[in-house]
Amino acid sequence: MDTDTADPDPTEEELETRMAERRCIVTGDHGDPASGEMIRFVCGPDGSAVPDLKGNLPGRGAWVKTHRATLEQAIAKRAFSRGFKKQIAVADNLPHMVDALLETRALDALGFARKAGECIAGSGKVDSLIRNDKALALLHATDGADDGLRKLRQAIFSTTGEEDGIPLIRAFTADQMSLALGATHVIHAAMTTGGAAKNALSRIRQLERYRAE
């Protein structure tokens, strides 16, 4: 971070956070890639901007806040060429490409959570997890009926006393959830505590961040 804004006596945790932060080439804001706040891009062999969601591609990286509008600004303002200090080609569909990559990563992680027994589908099972206070987060298909969503909110409220007491995610269609979870016509699902579920939730949150208005 900029030294003129740093605290005089930062803690060890604060120092580690600052060392991990990267600066957006568009806004100048700092963010932690590990928290899904930033997306790394590298210059590909053909001189084009390549999204590096895993952050492990070789070469110098340029960072953009995880927000579609910010990426669109980076393209419009030729920020990649400035960031890499050379002419960079940018595909017209780069924002859509990044969206698709983030979505695929999130769904893949959801599938791993299911294999680890940390993502459960089915209305009855989901309701049981909610009422037994074992749900880390809930998923409801974007094309699912509003009545099913209302029942989920009622179960959440009866357990936590708040309608938003458990995160409720609407990021995928029923077909996408069904494919990821190896079932048919999945409308509801619940993620339980565990490393695989937390990883899936982190990737879903990054996708939501990117798509946010």
mmCIF file with all atom_site columns, C-alpha atoms in Angstrom:
data_model
loop_
_atom_site.group_PDB
_atom_site.id
_atom_site.type_symbol
_atom_site.label_atom_id
_atom_site.label_alt_id
_atom_site.label_comp_id
_atom_site.label_asym_id
_atom_site.label_entity_id
_atom_site.label_seq_id
_atom_site.pdbx_PDB_ins_code
_atom_site.Cartn_x
_atom_site.Cartn_y
_atom_site.Cartn_z
_atom_site.occupancy
_atom_site.B_iso_or_equiv
_atom_site.pdbx_formal_charge
_atom_site.auth_seq_id
_atom_site.auth_comp_id
_atom_site.auth_asym_id
_atom_site.auth_atom_id
_atom_site.pdbx_PDB_model_num
ATOM 1   C CA . MET A 1 1   ? 0.000   0.000   0.000   1.00 0.00 ? 1   MET A CA 1
ATOM 2   C CA . ASP A 1 2   ? 1.014   3.652   -0.312  1.00 0.00 ? 2   ASP A CA 1
ATOM 3   C CA . THR A 1 3   ? 3.208   4.592   2.632   1.00 0.00 ? 3   THR A CA 1
ATOM 4   C CA . ASP A 1 4   ? 1.498   7.939   3.177   1.00 0.00 ? 4   ASP A CA 1
ATOM 5   C CA . THR A 1 5   ? -1.758  6.208   4.087   1.00 0.00 ? 5   THR A CA 1
ATOM 6   C CA . ALA A 1 6   ? -0.254  3.395   6.172   1.00 0.00 ? 6   ALA A CA 1
ATOM 7   C CA . ASP A 1 7   ? -0.844  3.152   9.911   1.00 0.00 ? 7   ASP A CA 1
ATOM 8   C CA . PRO A 1 8   ? 2.221   4.065   11.982  1.00 0.00 ? 8   PRO A CA 1
ATOM 9   C CA . ASP A 1 9   ? 2.289   0.763   13.826  1.00 0.00 ? 9   ASP A CA 1
ATOM 10  C CA . PRO A 1 10  ? 0.587   -1.916  11.673  1.00 0.00 ? 10  PRO A CA 1
ATOM 11  C CA . THR A 1 11  ? 0.068   -5.344  13.138  1.00 0.00 ? 11  THR A CA 1
ATOM 12  C CA . GLU A 1 12  ? 1.684   -8.430  11.655  1.00 0.00 ? 12  GLU A CA 1
ATOM 13  C CA . GLU A 1 13  ? -1.678  -9.450  10.177  1.00 0.00 ? 13  GLU A CA 1
ATOM 14  C CA . GLU A 1 14  ? -2.108  -6.016  8.583   1.00 0.00 ? 14  GLU A CA 1
ATOM 15  C CA . LEU A 1 15  ? 1.371   -6.201  7.093   1.00 0.00 ? 15  LEU A CA 1
ATOM 16  C CA . GLU A 1 16  ? 0.653   -9.617  5.591   1.00 0.00 ? 16  GLU A CA 1
ATOM 17  C CA . THR A 1 17  ? -2.586  -8.294  4.100   1.00 0.00 ? 17  THR A CA 1
ATOM 18  C CA . ARG A 1 18  ? -0.827  -5.328  2.551   1.00 0.00 ? 18  ARG A CA 1
ATOM 19  C CA . MET A 1 19  ? 1.892   -7.511  1.063   1.00 0.00 ? 19  MET A CA 1
ATOM 20  C CA . ALA A 1 20  ? -0.795  -9.684  -0.550  1.00 0.00 ? 20  ALA A CA 1
ATOM 21  C CA . GLU A 1 21  ? -2.756  -6.762  -1.972  1.00 0.00 ? 21  GLU A CA 1
ATOM 22  C CA . ARG A 1 22  ? -2.557  -5.720  -5.609  1.00 0.00 ? 22  ARG A CA 1
ATOM 23  C CA . ARG A 1 23  ? -3.470  -2.444  -7.283  1.00 0.00 ? 23  ARG A CA 1
ATOM 24  C CA . CYS A 1 24  ? -6.169  -2.174  -9.942  1.00 0.00 ? 24  CYS A CA 1
ATOM 25  C CA . ILE A 1 25  ? -4.829  -0.720  -13.206 1.00 0.00 ? 25  ILE A CA 1
ATOM 26  C CA . VAL A 1 26  ? -8.130  1.120   -13.735 1.00 0.00 ? 26  VAL A CA 1
ATOM 27  C CA . THR A 1 27  ? -9.214  2.539   -10.382 1.00 0.00 ? 27  THR A CA 1
ATOM 28  C CA . GLY A 1 28  ? -5.937  2.499   -8.454  1.00 0.00 ? 28  GLY A CA 1
ATOM 29  C CA . ASP A 1 29  ? -7.723  0.744   -5.588  1.00 0.00 ? 29  ASP A CA 1
ATOM 30  C CA . HIS A 1 30  ? -5.958  -2.045  -3.709  1.00 0.00 ? 30  HIS A CA 1
ATOM 31  C CA . GLY A 1 31  ? -7.485  -5.467  -3.110  1.00 0.00 ? 31  GLY A CA 1
ATOM 32  C CA . ASP A 1 32  ? -6.597  -8.958  -1.951  1.00 0.00 ? 32  ASP A CA 1
ATOM 33  C CA . PRO A 1 33  ? -6.682  -11.547 -4.769  1.00 0.00 ? 33  PRO A CA 1
ATOM 34  C CA . ALA A 1 34  ? -7.112  -14.329 -2.209  1.00 0.00 ? 34  ALA A CA 1
ATOM 35  C CA . SER A 1 35  ? -10.432 -12.755 -1.194  1.00 0.00 ? 35  SER A CA 1
ATOM 36  C CA . GLY A 1 36  ? -11.648 -12.657 -4.794  1.00 0.00 ? 36  GLY A CA 1
ATOM 37  C CA . GLU A 1 37  ? -11.376 -8.874  -4.962  1.00 0.00 ? 37  GLU A CA 1
ATOM 38  C CA . MET A 1 38  ? -8.975  -8.809  -7.907  1.00 0.00 ? 38  MET A CA 1
ATOM 39  C CA . ILE A 1 39  ? -8.452  -10.698 -11.168 1.00 0.00 ? 39  ILE A CA 1
ATOM 40  C CA . ARG A 1 40  ? -5.007  -11.157 -12.656 1.00 0.00 ? 40  ARG A CA 1
ATOM 41  C CA . PHE A 1 41  ? -4.283  -10.823 -16.368 1.00 0.00 ? 41  PHE A CA 1
ATOM 42  C CA . VAL A 1 42  ? -1.088  -11.702 -18.212 1.00 0.00 ? 42  VAL A CA 1
ATOM 43  C CA . CYS A 1 43  ? 0.186   -10.977 -21.685 1.00 0.00 ? 43  CYS A CA 1
ATOM 44  C CA . GLY A 1 44  ? -0.248  -14.099 -23.815 1.00 0.00 ? 44  GLY A CA 1
ATOM 45  C CA . PRO A 1 45  ? 2.201   -15.337 -26.464 1.00 0.00 ? 45  PRO A CA 1
ATOM 46  C CA . ASP A 1 46  ? 0.147   -13.542 -29.123 1.00 0.00 ? 46  ASP A CA 1
ATOM 47  C CA . GLY A 1 47  ? 0.307   -10.236 -27.262 1.00 0.00 ? 47  GLY A CA 1
ATOM 48  C CA . SER A 1 48  ? -3.276  -10.378 -25.977 1.00 0.00 ? 48  SER A CA 1
ATOM 49  C CA . ALA A 1 49  ? -4.677  -9.933  -22.463 1.00 0.00 ? 49  ALA A CA 1
ATOM 50  C CA . VAL A 1 50  ? -5.302  -13.361 -20.916 1.00 0.00 ? 50  VAL A CA 1
ATOM 51  C CA . PRO A 1 51  ? -7.312  -13.834 -17.679 1.00 0.00 ? 51  PRO A CA 1
ATOM 52  C CA . ASP A 1 52  ? -5.365  -15.800 -15.077 1.00 0.00 ? 52  ASP A CA 1
ATOM 53  C CA . LEU A 1 53  ? -7.965  -16.724 -12.467 1.00 0.00 ? 53  LEU A CA 1
ATOM 54  C CA . LYS A 1 54  ? -5.666  -19.165 -10.682 1.00 0.00 ? 54  LYS A CA 1
ATOM 55  C CA . GLY A 1 55  ? -2.912  -16.558 -10.549 1.00 0.00 ? 55  GLY A CA 1
ATOM 56  C CA . ASN A 1 56  ? -0.196  -18.987 -11.616 1.00 0.00 ? 56  ASN A CA 1
ATOM 57  C CA . LEU A 1 57  ? 0.564   -18.140 -15.254 1.00 0.00 ? 57  LEU A CA 1
ATOM 58  C CA . PRO A 1 58  ? 4.144   -16.986 -15.884 1.00 0.00 ? 58  PRO A CA 1
ATOM 59  C CA . GLY A 1 59  ? 5.057   -13.407 -16.604 1.00 0.00 ? 59  GLY A CA 1
ATOM 60  C CA . ARG A 1 60  ? 4.177   -10.008 -15.288 1.00 0.00 ? 60  ARG A CA 1
ATOM 61  C CA . GLY A 1 61  ? 0.594   -9.583  -14.153 1.00 0.00 ? 61  GLY A CA 1
ATOM 62  C CA . ALA A 1 62  ? -1.881  -6.723  -14.377 1.00 0.00 ? 62  ALA A CA 1
ATOM 63  C CA . TRP A 1 63  ? -4.738  -6.613  -11.883 1.00 0.00 ? 63  TRP A CA 1
ATOM 64  C CA . VAL A 1 64  ? -8.329  -5.471  -12.309 1.00 0.00 ? 64  VAL A CA 1
ATOM 65  C CA . LYS A 1 65  ? -11.033 -5.274  -9.646  1.00 0.00 ? 65  LYS A CA 1
ATOM 66  C CA . THR A 1 66  ? -13.489 -8.152  -9.832  1.00 0.00 ? 66  THR A CA 1
ATOM 67  C CA . HIS A 1 67  ? -16.256 -6.189  -11.478 1.00 0.00 ? 67  HIS A CA 1
ATOM 68  C CA . ARG A 1 68  ? -17.425 -6.434  -15.053 1.00 0.00 ? 68  ARG A CA 1
ATOM 69  C CA . ALA A 1 69  ? -17.882 -2.664  -15.353 1.00 0.00 ? 69  ALA A CA 1
ATOM 70  C CA . THR A 1 70  ? -14.280 -2.110  -14.227 1.00 0.00 ? 70  THR A CA 1
ATOM 71  C CA . LEU A 1 71  ? -12.993 -4.576  -16.801 1.00 0.00 ? 71  LEU A CA 1
ATOM 72  C CA . GLU A 1 72  ? -15.019 -2.808  -19.482 1.00 0.00 ? 72  GLU A CA 1
ATOM 73  C CA . GLN A 1 73  ? -13.389 0.464   -18.380 1.00 0.00 ? 73  GLN A CA 1
ATOM 74  C CA . ALA A 1 74  ? -9.956  -1.164  -18.623 1.00 0.00 ? 74  ALA A CA 1
ATOM 75  C CA . ILE A 1 75  ? -10.694 -2.067  -22.236 1.00 0.00 ? 75  ILE A CA 1
ATOM 76  C CA . ALA A 1 76  ? -12.140 1.338   -23.124 1.00 0.00 ? 76  ALA A CA 1
ATOM 77  C CA . LYS A 1 77  ? -9.238  3.224   -21.517 1.00 0.00 ? 77  LYS A CA 1
ATOM 78  C CA . ARG A 1 78  ? -6.534  0.928   -22.950 1.00 0.00 ? 78  ARG A CA 1
ATOM 79  C CA . ALA A 1 79  ? -5.381  0.280   -19.396 1.00 0.00 ? 79  ALA A CA 1
ATOM 80  C CA . PHE A 1 80  ? -3.778  -3.060  -20.275 1.00 0.00 ? 80  PHE A CA 1
ATOM 81  C CA . SER A 1 81  ? -1.329  -1.411  -22.663 1.00 0.00 ? 81  SER A CA 1
ATOM 82  C CA . ARG A 1 82  ? -0.367  1.080   -19.948 1.00 0.00 ? 82  ARG A CA 1
ATOM 83  C CA . GLY A 1 83  ? -0.142  -1.634  -17.318 1.00 0.00 ? 83  GLY A CA 1
ATOM 84  C CA . PHE A 1 84  ? 2.144   -3.852  -19.376 1.00 0.00 ? 84  PHE A CA 1
ATOM 85  C CA . LYS A 1 85  ? 3.945   -0.855  -20.903 1.00 0.00 ? 85  LYS A CA 1
ATOM 86  C CA . LYS A 1 86  ? 3.447   -2.184  -24.414 1.00 0.00 ? 86  LYS A CA 1
ATOM 87  C CA . GLN A 1 87  ? 0.672   -2.606  -26.947 1.00 0.00 ? 87  GLN A CA 1
ATOM 88  C CA . ILE A 1 88  ? -1.800  -5.260  -25.792 1.00 0.00 ? 88  ILE A CA 1
ATOM 89  C CA . ALA A 1 89  ? -4.588  -6.736  -27.906 1.00 0.00 ? 89  ALA A CA 1
ATOM 90  C CA . VAL A 1 90  ? -7.911  -7.222  -26.124 1.00 0.00 ? 90  VAL A CA 1
ATOM 91  C CA . ALA A 1 91  ? -10.662 -9.531  -27.374 1.00 0.00 ? 91  ALA A CA 1
ATOM 92  C CA . ASP A 1 92  ? -14.037 -7.862  -27.833 1.00 0.00 ? 92  ASP A CA 1
ATOM 93  C CA . ASN A 1 93  ? -15.692 -10.585 -25.759 1.00 0.00 ? 93  ASN A CA 1
ATOM 94  C CA . LEU A 1 94  ? -13.175 -10.507 -22.872 1.00 0.00 ? 94  LEU A CA 1
ATOM 95  C CA . PRO A 1 95  ? -15.765 -9.443  -20.242 1.00 0.00 ? 95  PRO A CA 1
ATOM 96  C CA . HIS A 1 96  ? -18.047 -12.304 -21.320 1.00 0.00 ? 96  HIS A CA 1
ATOM 97  C CA . MET A 1 97  ? -15.082 -14.710 -21.360 1.00 0.00 ? 97  MET A CA 1
ATOM 98  C CA . VAL A 1 98  ? -14.179 -13.808 -17.775 1.00 0.00 ? 98  VAL A CA 1
ATOM 99  C CA . ASP A 1 99  ? -17.799 -14.240 -16.687 1.00 0.00 ? 99  ASP A CA 1
ATOM 100 C CA . ALA A 1 100 ? -17.902 -17.721 -18.240 1.00 0.00 ? 100 ALA A CA 1
ATOM 101 C CA . LEU A 1 101 ? -14.593 -18.700 -16.609 1.00 0.00 ? 101 LEU A CA 1
ATOM 102 C CA . LEU A 1 102 ? -15.722 -17.506 -13.181 1.00 0.00 ? 102 LEU A CA 1
ATOM 103 C CA . GLU A 1 103 ? -19.011 -19.350 -13.569 1.00 0.00 ? 103 GLU A CA 1
ATOM 104 C CA . THR A 1 104 ? -17.274 -22.583 -14.588 1.00 0.00 ? 104 THR A CA 1
ATOM 105 C CA . ARG A 1 105 ? -14.871 -22.362 -11.625 1.00 0.00 ? 105 ARG A CA 1
ATOM 106 C CA . ALA A 1 106 ? -17.767 -21.814 -9.243  1.00 0.00 ? 106 ALA A CA 1
ATOM 107 C CA . LEU A 1 107 ? -19.774 -24.741 -10.605 1.00 0.00 ? 107 LEU A CA 1
ATOM 108 C CA . ASP A 1 108 ? -16.720 -27.014 -10.583 1.00 0.00 ? 108 ASP A CA 1
ATOM 109 C CA . ALA A 1 109 ? -16.119 -26.112 -6.933  1.00 0.00 ? 109 ALA A CA 1
ATOM 110 C CA . LEU A 1 110 ? -19.766 -26.835 -6.183  1.00 0.00 ? 110 LEU A CA 1
ATOM 111 C CA . GLY A 1 111 ? -19.302 -30.270 -7.724  1.00 0.00 ? 111 GLY A CA 1
ATOM 112 C CA . PHE A 1 112 ? -16.264 -30.940 -5.523  1.00 0.00 ? 112 PHE A CA 1
ATOM 113 C CA . ALA A 1 113 ? -18.275 -29.887 -2.476  1.00 0.00 ? 113 ALA A CA 1
ATOM 114 C CA . ARG A 1 114 ? -20.960 -32.383 -3.442  1.00 0.00 ? 114 ARG A CA 1
ATOM 115 C CA . LYS A 1 115 ? -18.374 -35.169 -3.780  1.00 0.00 ? 115 LYS A CA 1
ATOM 116 C CA . ALA A 1 116 ? -17.033 -34.236 -0.333  1.00 0.00 ? 116 ALA A CA 1
ATOM 117 C CA . GLY A 1 117 ? -20.538 -34.529 1.105   1.00 0.00 ? 117 GLY A CA 1
ATOM 118 C CA . GLU A 1 118 ? -20.641 -30.799 1.790   1.00 0.00 ? 118 GLU A CA 1
ATOM 119 C CA . CYS A 1 119 ? -23.356 -29.792 -0.686  1.00 0.00 ? 119 CYS A CA 1
ATOM 120 C CA . ILE A 1 120 ? -26.738 -31.475 -0.393  1.00 0.00 ? 120 ILE A CA 1
ATOM 121 C CA . ALA A 1 121 ? -29.639 -31.208 -2.846  1.00 0.00 ? 121 ALA A CA 1
ATOM 122 C CA . GLY A 1 122 ? -33.344 -31.813 -2.292  1.00 0.00 ? 122 GLY A CA 1
ATOM 123 C CA . SER A 1 123 ? -35.999 -29.734 -0.532  1.00 0.00 ? 123 SER A CA 1
ATOM 124 C CA . GLY A 1 124 ? -36.434 -32.073 2.438   1.00 0.00 ? 124 GLY A CA 1
ATOM 125 C CA . LYS A 1 125 ? -32.716 -32.467 3.111   1.00 0.00 ? 125 LYS A CA 1
ATOM 126 C CA . VAL A 1 126 ? -32.115 -28.754 2.699   1.00 0.00 ? 126 VAL A CA 1
ATOM 127 C CA . ASP A 1 127 ? -34.940 -27.913 5.103   1.00 0.00 ? 127 ASP A CA 1
ATOM 128 C CA . SER A 1 128 ? -33.511 -30.352 7.662   1.00 0.00 ? 128 SER A CA 1
ATOM 129 C CA . LEU A 1 129 ? -30.042 -28.790 7.435   1.00 0.00 ? 129 LEU A CA 1
ATOM 130 C CA . ILE A 1 130 ? -31.513 -25.325 7.904   1.00 0.00 ? 130 ILE A CA 1
ATOM 131 C CA . ARG A 1 131 ? -33.599 -26.260 10.940  1.00 0.00 ? 131 ARG A CA 1
ATOM 132 C CA . ASN A 1 132 ? -30.660 -28.126 12.518  1.00 0.00 ? 132 ASN A CA 1
ATOM 133 C CA . ASP A 1 133 ? -28.449 -25.069 12.017  1.00 0.00 ? 133 ASP A CA 1
ATOM 134 C CA . LYS A 1 134 ? -26.000 -26.954 9.789   1.00 0.00 ? 134 LYS A CA 1
ATOM 135 C CA . ALA A 1 135 ? -26.281 -24.890 6.592   1.00 0.00 ? 135 ALA A CA 1
ATOM 136 C CA . LEU A 1 136 ? -23.331 -22.683 5.631   1.00 0.00 ? 136 LEU A CA 1
ATOM 137 C CA . ALA A 1 137 ? -25.203 -21.247 2.635   1.00 0.00 ? 137 ALA A CA 1
ATOM 138 C CA . LEU A 1 138 ? -28.239 -22.069 0.511   1.00 0.00 ? 138 LEU A CA 1
ATOM 139 C CA . LEU A 1 139 ? -28.723 -22.122 -3.243  1.00 0.00 ? 139 LEU A CA 1
ATOM 140 C CA . HIS A 1 140 ? -31.963 -21.582 -5.113  1.00 0.00 ? 140 HIS A CA 1
ATOM 141 C CA . ALA A 1 141 ? -32.132 -21.909 -8.895  1.00 0.00 ? 141 ALA A CA 1
ATOM 142 C CA . THR A 1 142 ? -32.658 -18.657 -10.772 1.00 0.00 ? 142 THR A CA 1
ATOM 143 C CA . ASP A 1 143 ? -35.504 -20.287 -12.661 1.00 0.00 ? 143 ASP A CA 1
ATOM 144 C CA . GLY A 1 144 ? -36.995 -21.895 -9.544  1.00 0.00 ? 144 GLY A CA 1
ATOM 145 C CA . ALA A 1 145 ? -40.515 -21.026 -8.400  1.00 0.00 ? 145 ALA A CA 1
ATOM 146 C CA . ASP A 1 146 ? -41.001 -18.106 -6.021  1.00 0.00 ? 146 ASP A CA 1
ATOM 147 C CA . ASP A 1 147 ? -43.021 -20.352 -3.730  1.00 0.00 ? 147 ASP A CA 1
ATOM 148 C CA . GLY A 1 148 ? -39.980 -22.546 -3.132  1.00 0.00 ? 148 GLY A CA 1
ATOM 149 C CA . LEU A 1 149 ? -37.903 -19.461 -2.380  1.00 0.00 ? 149 LEU A CA 1
ATOM 150 C CA . ARG A 1 150 ? -40.534 -18.277 0.103   1.00 0.00 ? 150 ARG A CA 1
ATOM 151 C CA . LYS A 1 151 ? -40.423 -21.623 1.928   1.00 0.00 ? 151 LYS A CA 1
ATOM 152 C CA . LEU A 1 152 ? -36.648 -21.400 2.178   1.00 0.00 ? 152 LEU A CA 1
ATOM 153 C CA . ARG A 1 153 ? -36.891 -17.928 3.690   1.00 0.00 ? 153 ARG A CA 1
ATOM 154 C CA . GLN A 1 154 ? -39.486 -19.163 6.179   1.00 0.00 ? 154 GLN A CA 1
ATOM 155 C CA . ALA A 1 155 ? -37.191 -22.014 7.257   1.00 0.00 ? 155 ALA A CA 1
ATOM 156 C CA . ILE A 1 156 ? -34.291 -19.596 7.632   1.00 0.00 ? 156 ILE A CA 1
ATOM 157 C CA . PHE A 1 157 ? -36.409 -17.215 9.705   1.00 0.00 ? 157 PHE A CA 1
ATOM 158 C CA . SER A 1 158 ? -37.724 -19.968 11.962  1.00 0.00 ? 158 SER A CA 1
ATOM 159 C CA . THR A 1 159 ? -34.142 -21.052 12.718  1.00 0.00 ? 159 THR A CA 1
ATOM 160 C CA . THR A 1 160 ? -32.253 -17.757 12.916  1.00 0.00 ? 160 THR A CA 1
ATOM 161 C CA . GLY A 1 161 ? -34.988 -15.193 13.567  1.00 0.00 ? 161 GLY A CA 1
ATOM 162 C CA . GLU A 1 162 ? -33.928 -13.348 10.413  1.00 0.00 ? 162 GLU A CA 1
ATOM 163 C CA . GLU A 1 163 ? -34.862 -13.926 6.763   1.00 0.00 ? 163 GLU A CA 1
ATOM 164 C CA . ASP A 1 164 ? -31.230 -13.348 5.769   1.00 0.00 ? 164 ASP A CA 1
ATOM 165 C CA . GLY A 1 165 ? -29.779 -15.288 8.688   1.00 0.00 ? 165 GLY A CA 1
ATOM 166 C CA . ILE A 1 166 ? -28.212 -17.778 6.240   1.00 0.00 ? 166 ILE A CA 1
ATOM 167 C CA . PRO A 1 167 ? -26.709 -16.623 2.903   1.00 0.00 ? 167 PRO A CA 1
ATOM 168 C CA . LEU A 1 168 ? -29.136 -17.379 0.064   1.00 0.00 ? 168 LEU A CA 1
ATOM 169 C CA . ILE A 1 169 ? -27.534 -17.558 -3.371  1.00 0.00 ? 169 ILE A CA 1
ATOM 170 C CA . ARG A 1 170 ? -29.281 -17.292 -6.734  1.00 0.00 ? 170 ARG A CA 1
ATOM 171 C CA . ALA A 1 171 ? -26.503 -17.570 -9.308  1.00 0.00 ? 171 ALA A CA 1
ATOM 172 C CA . PHE A 1 172 ? -27.268 -20.691 -11.349 1.00 0.00 ? 172 PHE A CA 1
ATOM 173 C CA . THR A 1 173 ? -30.126 -22.240 -13.278 1.00 0.00 ? 173 THR A CA 1
ATOM 174 C CA . ALA A 1 174 ? -31.671 -25.559 -12.285 1.00 0.00 ? 174 ALA A CA 1
ATOM 175 C CA . ASP A 1 175 ? -29.871 -27.258 -15.185 1.00 0.00 ? 175 ASP A CA 1
ATOM 176 C CA . GLN A 1 176 ? -26.512 -25.895 -14.069 1.00 0.00 ? 176 GLN A CA 1
ATOM 177 C CA . MET A 1 177 ? -27.064 -26.957 -10.466 1.00 0.00 ? 177 MET A CA 1
ATOM 178 C CA . SER A 1 178 ? -28.297 -30.383 -11.559 1.00 0.00 ? 178 SER A CA 1
ATOM 179 C CA . LEU A 1 179 ? -25.179 -30.975 -13.659 1.00 0.00 ? 179 LEU A CA 1
ATOM 180 C CA . ALA A 1 180 ? -22.837 -29.795 -10.915 1.00 0.00 ? 180 ALA A CA 1
ATOM 181 C CA . LEU A 1 181 ? -24.537 -31.859 -8.228  1.00 0.00 ? 181 LEU A CA 1
ATOM 182 C CA . GLY A 1 182 ? -25.092 -34.992 -10.297 1.00 0.00 ? 182 GLY A CA 1
ATOM 183 C CA . ALA A 1 183 ? -28.864 -35.007 -9.882  1.00 0.00 ? 183 ALA A CA 1
ATOM 184 C CA . THR A 1 184 ? -31.973 -34.123 -11.855 1.00 0.00 ? 184 THR A CA 1
ATOM 185 C CA . HIS A 1 185 ? -34.032 -30.962 -11.577 1.00 0.00 ? 185 HIS A CA 1
ATOM 186 C CA . VAL A 1 186 ? -32.164 -29.469 -8.623  1.00 0.00 ? 186 VAL A CA 1
ATOM 187 C CA . ILE A 1 187 ? -33.915 -26.338 -7.370  1.00 0.00 ? 187 ILE A CA 1
ATOM 188 C CA . HIS A 1 188 ? -32.590 -26.136 -3.804  1.00 0.00 ? 188 HIS A CA 1
ATOM 189 C CA . ALA A 1 189 ? -29.241 -27.087 -2.324  1.00 0.00 ? 189 ALA A CA 1
ATOM 190 C CA . ALA A 1 190 ? -27.397 -26.414 0.904   1.00 0.00 ? 190 ALA A CA 1
ATOM 191 C CA . MET A 1 191 ? -23.696 -26.201 1.600   1.00 0.00 ? 191 MET A CA 1
ATOM 192 C CA . THR A 1 192 ? -22.511 -27.450 4.976   1.00 0.00 ? 192 THR A CA 1
ATOM 193 C CA . THR A 1 193 ? -19.367 -26.517 6.865   1.00 0.00 ? 193 THR A CA 1
ATOM 194 C CA . GLY A 1 194 ? -16.122 -27.850 5.422   1.00 0.00 ? 194 GLY A CA 1
ATOM 195 C CA . GLY A 1 195 ? -13.187 -26.837 3.287   1.00 0.00 ? 195 GLY A CA 1
ATOM 196 C CA . ALA A 1 196 ? -14.743 -27.784 -0.056  1.00 0.00 ? 196 ALA A CA 1
ATOM 197 C CA . ALA A 1 197 ? -17.975 -25.934 0.711   1.00 0.00 ? 197 ALA A CA 1
ATOM 198 C CA . LYS A 1 198 ? -16.102 -22.829 1.866   1.00 0.00 ? 198 LYS A CA 1
ATOM 199 C CA . ASN A 1 199 ? -14.046 -22.875 -1.323  1.00 0.00 ? 199 ASN A CA 1
ATOM 200 C CA . ALA A 1 200 ? -17.199 -23.173 -3.424  1.00 0.00 ? 200 ALA A CA 1
ATOM 201 C CA . LEU A 1 201 ? -18.827 -20.313 -1.540  1.00 0.00 ? 201 LEU A CA 1
ATOM 202 C CA . SER A 1 202 ? -15.734 -18.156 -2.076  1.00 0.00 ? 202 SER A CA 1
ATOM 203 C CA . ARG A 1 203 ? -15.815 -18.774 -5.834  1.00 0.00 ? 203 ARG A CA 1
ATOM 204 C CA . ILE A 1 204 ? -19.543 -18.113 -6.023  1.00 0.00 ? 204 ILE A CA 1
ATOM 205 C CA . ARG A 1 205 ? -19.054 -14.847 -4.140  1.00 0.00 ? 205 ARG A CA 1
ATOM 206 C CA . GLN A 1 206 ? -16.375 -13.838 -6.646  1.00 0.00 ? 206 GLN A CA 1
ATOM 207 C CA . LEU A 1 207 ? -18.791 -14.540 -9.509  1.00 0.00 ? 207 LEU A CA 1
ATOM 208 C CA . GLU A 1 208 ? -21.485 -12.485 -7.777  1.00 0.00 ? 208 GLU A CA 1
ATOM 209 C CA . ARG A 1 209 ? -19.003 -9.656  -7.201  1.00 0.00 ? 209 ARG A CA 1
ATOM 210 C CA . TYR A 1 210 ? -18.111 -9.629  -10.888 1.00 0.00 ? 210 TYR A CA 1
ATOM 211 C CA . ARG A 1 211 ? -21.757 -9.529  -11.961 1.00 0.00 ? 211 ARG A CA 1
ATOM 212 C CA . ALA A 1 212 ? -22.883 -6.947  -9.410  1.00 0.00 ? 212 ALA A CA 1
ATOM 213 C CA . GLU A 1 213 ? -24.312 -3.726  -10.783 1.00 0.00 ? 213 GLU A CA 1
#
